[in-house]
mmCIF file of C-alpha atoms and ligand atoms in Angstrom:
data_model
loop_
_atom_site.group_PDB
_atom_site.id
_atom_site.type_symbol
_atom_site.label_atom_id
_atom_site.label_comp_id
_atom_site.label_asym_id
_atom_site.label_seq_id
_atom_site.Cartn_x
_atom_site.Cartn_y
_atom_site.Cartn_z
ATOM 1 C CA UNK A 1 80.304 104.803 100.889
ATOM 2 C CA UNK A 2 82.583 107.427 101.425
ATOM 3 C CA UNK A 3 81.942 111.461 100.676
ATOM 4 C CA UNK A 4 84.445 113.990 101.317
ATOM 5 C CA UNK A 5 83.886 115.713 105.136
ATOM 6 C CA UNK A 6 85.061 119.062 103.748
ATOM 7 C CA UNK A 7 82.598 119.747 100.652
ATOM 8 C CA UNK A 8 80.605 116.613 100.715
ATOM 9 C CA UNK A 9 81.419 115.119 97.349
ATOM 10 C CA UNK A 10 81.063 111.692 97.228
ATOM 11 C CA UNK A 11 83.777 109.599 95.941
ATOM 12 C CA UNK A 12 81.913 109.117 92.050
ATOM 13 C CA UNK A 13 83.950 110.708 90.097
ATOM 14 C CA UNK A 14 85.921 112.113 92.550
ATOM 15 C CA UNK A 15 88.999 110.703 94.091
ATOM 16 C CA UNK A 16 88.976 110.453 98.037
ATOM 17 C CA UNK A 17 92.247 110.827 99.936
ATOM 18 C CA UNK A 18 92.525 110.360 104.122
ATOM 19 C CA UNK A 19 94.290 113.038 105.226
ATOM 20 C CA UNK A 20 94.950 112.571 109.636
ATOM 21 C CA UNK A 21 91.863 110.444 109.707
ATOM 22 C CA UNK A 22 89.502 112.568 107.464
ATOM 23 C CA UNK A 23 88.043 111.716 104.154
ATOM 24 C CA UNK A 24 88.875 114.475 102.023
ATOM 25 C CA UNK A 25 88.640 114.680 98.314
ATOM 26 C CA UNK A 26 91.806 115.788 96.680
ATOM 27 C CA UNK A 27 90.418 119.163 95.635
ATOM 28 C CA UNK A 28 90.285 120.430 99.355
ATOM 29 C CA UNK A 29 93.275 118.022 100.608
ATOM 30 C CA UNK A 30 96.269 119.837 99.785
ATOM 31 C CA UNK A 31 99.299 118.265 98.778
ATOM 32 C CA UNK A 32 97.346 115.276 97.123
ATOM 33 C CA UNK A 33 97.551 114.865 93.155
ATOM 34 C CA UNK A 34 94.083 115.764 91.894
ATOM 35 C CA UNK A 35 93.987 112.472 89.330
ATOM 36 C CA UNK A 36 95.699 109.789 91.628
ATOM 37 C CA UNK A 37 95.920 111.298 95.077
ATOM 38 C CA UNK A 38 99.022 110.652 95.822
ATOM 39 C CA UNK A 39 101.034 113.175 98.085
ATOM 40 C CA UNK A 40 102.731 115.816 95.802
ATOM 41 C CA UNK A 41 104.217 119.174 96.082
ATOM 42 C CA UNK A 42 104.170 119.354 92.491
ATOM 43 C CA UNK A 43 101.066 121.878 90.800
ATOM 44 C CA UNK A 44 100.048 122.319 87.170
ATOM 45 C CA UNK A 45 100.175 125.596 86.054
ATOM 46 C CA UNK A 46 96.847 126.468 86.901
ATOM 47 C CA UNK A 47 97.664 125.971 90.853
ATOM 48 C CA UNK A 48 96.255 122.142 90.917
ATOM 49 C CA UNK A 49 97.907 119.796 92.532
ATOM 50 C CA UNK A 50 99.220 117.136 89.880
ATOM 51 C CA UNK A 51 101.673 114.930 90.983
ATOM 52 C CA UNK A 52 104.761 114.354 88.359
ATOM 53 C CA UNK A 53 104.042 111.204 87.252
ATOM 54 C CA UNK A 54 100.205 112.386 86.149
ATOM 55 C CA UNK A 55 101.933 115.705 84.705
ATOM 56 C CA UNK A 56 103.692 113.710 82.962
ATOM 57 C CA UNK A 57 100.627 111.545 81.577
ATOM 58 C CA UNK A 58 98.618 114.779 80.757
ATOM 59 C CA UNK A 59 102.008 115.921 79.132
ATOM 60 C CA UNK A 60 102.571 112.781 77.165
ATOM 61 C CA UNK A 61 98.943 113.010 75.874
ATOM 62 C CA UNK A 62 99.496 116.724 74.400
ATOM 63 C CA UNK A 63 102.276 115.882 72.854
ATOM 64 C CA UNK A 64 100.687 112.807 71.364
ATOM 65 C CA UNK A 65 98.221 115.428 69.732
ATOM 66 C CA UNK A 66 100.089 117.739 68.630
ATOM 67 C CA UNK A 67 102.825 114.681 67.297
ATOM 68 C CA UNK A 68 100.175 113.018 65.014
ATOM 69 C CA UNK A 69 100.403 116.364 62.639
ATOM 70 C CA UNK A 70 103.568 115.717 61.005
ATOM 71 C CA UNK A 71 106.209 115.850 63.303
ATOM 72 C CA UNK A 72 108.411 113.204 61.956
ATOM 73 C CA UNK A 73 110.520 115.945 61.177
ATOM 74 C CA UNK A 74 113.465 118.318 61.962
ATOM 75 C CA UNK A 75 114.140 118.883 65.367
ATOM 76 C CA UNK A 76 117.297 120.447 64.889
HETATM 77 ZN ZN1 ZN B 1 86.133 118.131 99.014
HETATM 78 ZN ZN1 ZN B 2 99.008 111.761 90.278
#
C-alpha cells in the first residue's frame, strides 16, 4: 500500500503519481493532472492542475447541466 511521502495521504481516494522515484499524490506533485495524474501543464482556473482531456470531461459535464434546460435553441 502506497501513501504519498510528501503529506502522507494514502492512495484511497487519492490518486498517487511517482515523480523521480517518490510516491507523491498529485496535489503536491506538480505538473500531474489532479483526476488522472497524468503530466500536464494545463491548470483549471482555480490553479489545479487538470490535464486537457479531464478539463474537458469536467467541461463536458457543465455543459451537460446547463444543456438539459432548454437549449435546443438559437445559437445564432
Ligand atoms: Zn501529497
Ligand atoms: Zn487528467
Amino acid at each position: 500500500m502506497s501513501e504519498c511521502t510528501d503529506c502522507g495521504v494514502a492512495s484511497n481516494g487519492a490518486v498517487l503519481v511517482d515523480v523521480d522515484g517518490e510516491t507523491l499524490c498529485t496535489s503536491c506533485a506538480d505538473g500531474h493532472c489532479e483526476r488522472c495524474g497524468t503530466e500536464t501543464e494545463a491548470t483549471t482556473i482555480a490553479g489545479d492542475f487538470l490535464c486537457s482531456e479531464c478539463q474537458e470531461v469536467q467541461r463536458g459535464q457543465e455543459t451537460t447541466r446547463e444543456d438539459g434546460q432548454g437549449a435546443l435553441g438559437d445559437f445564432v
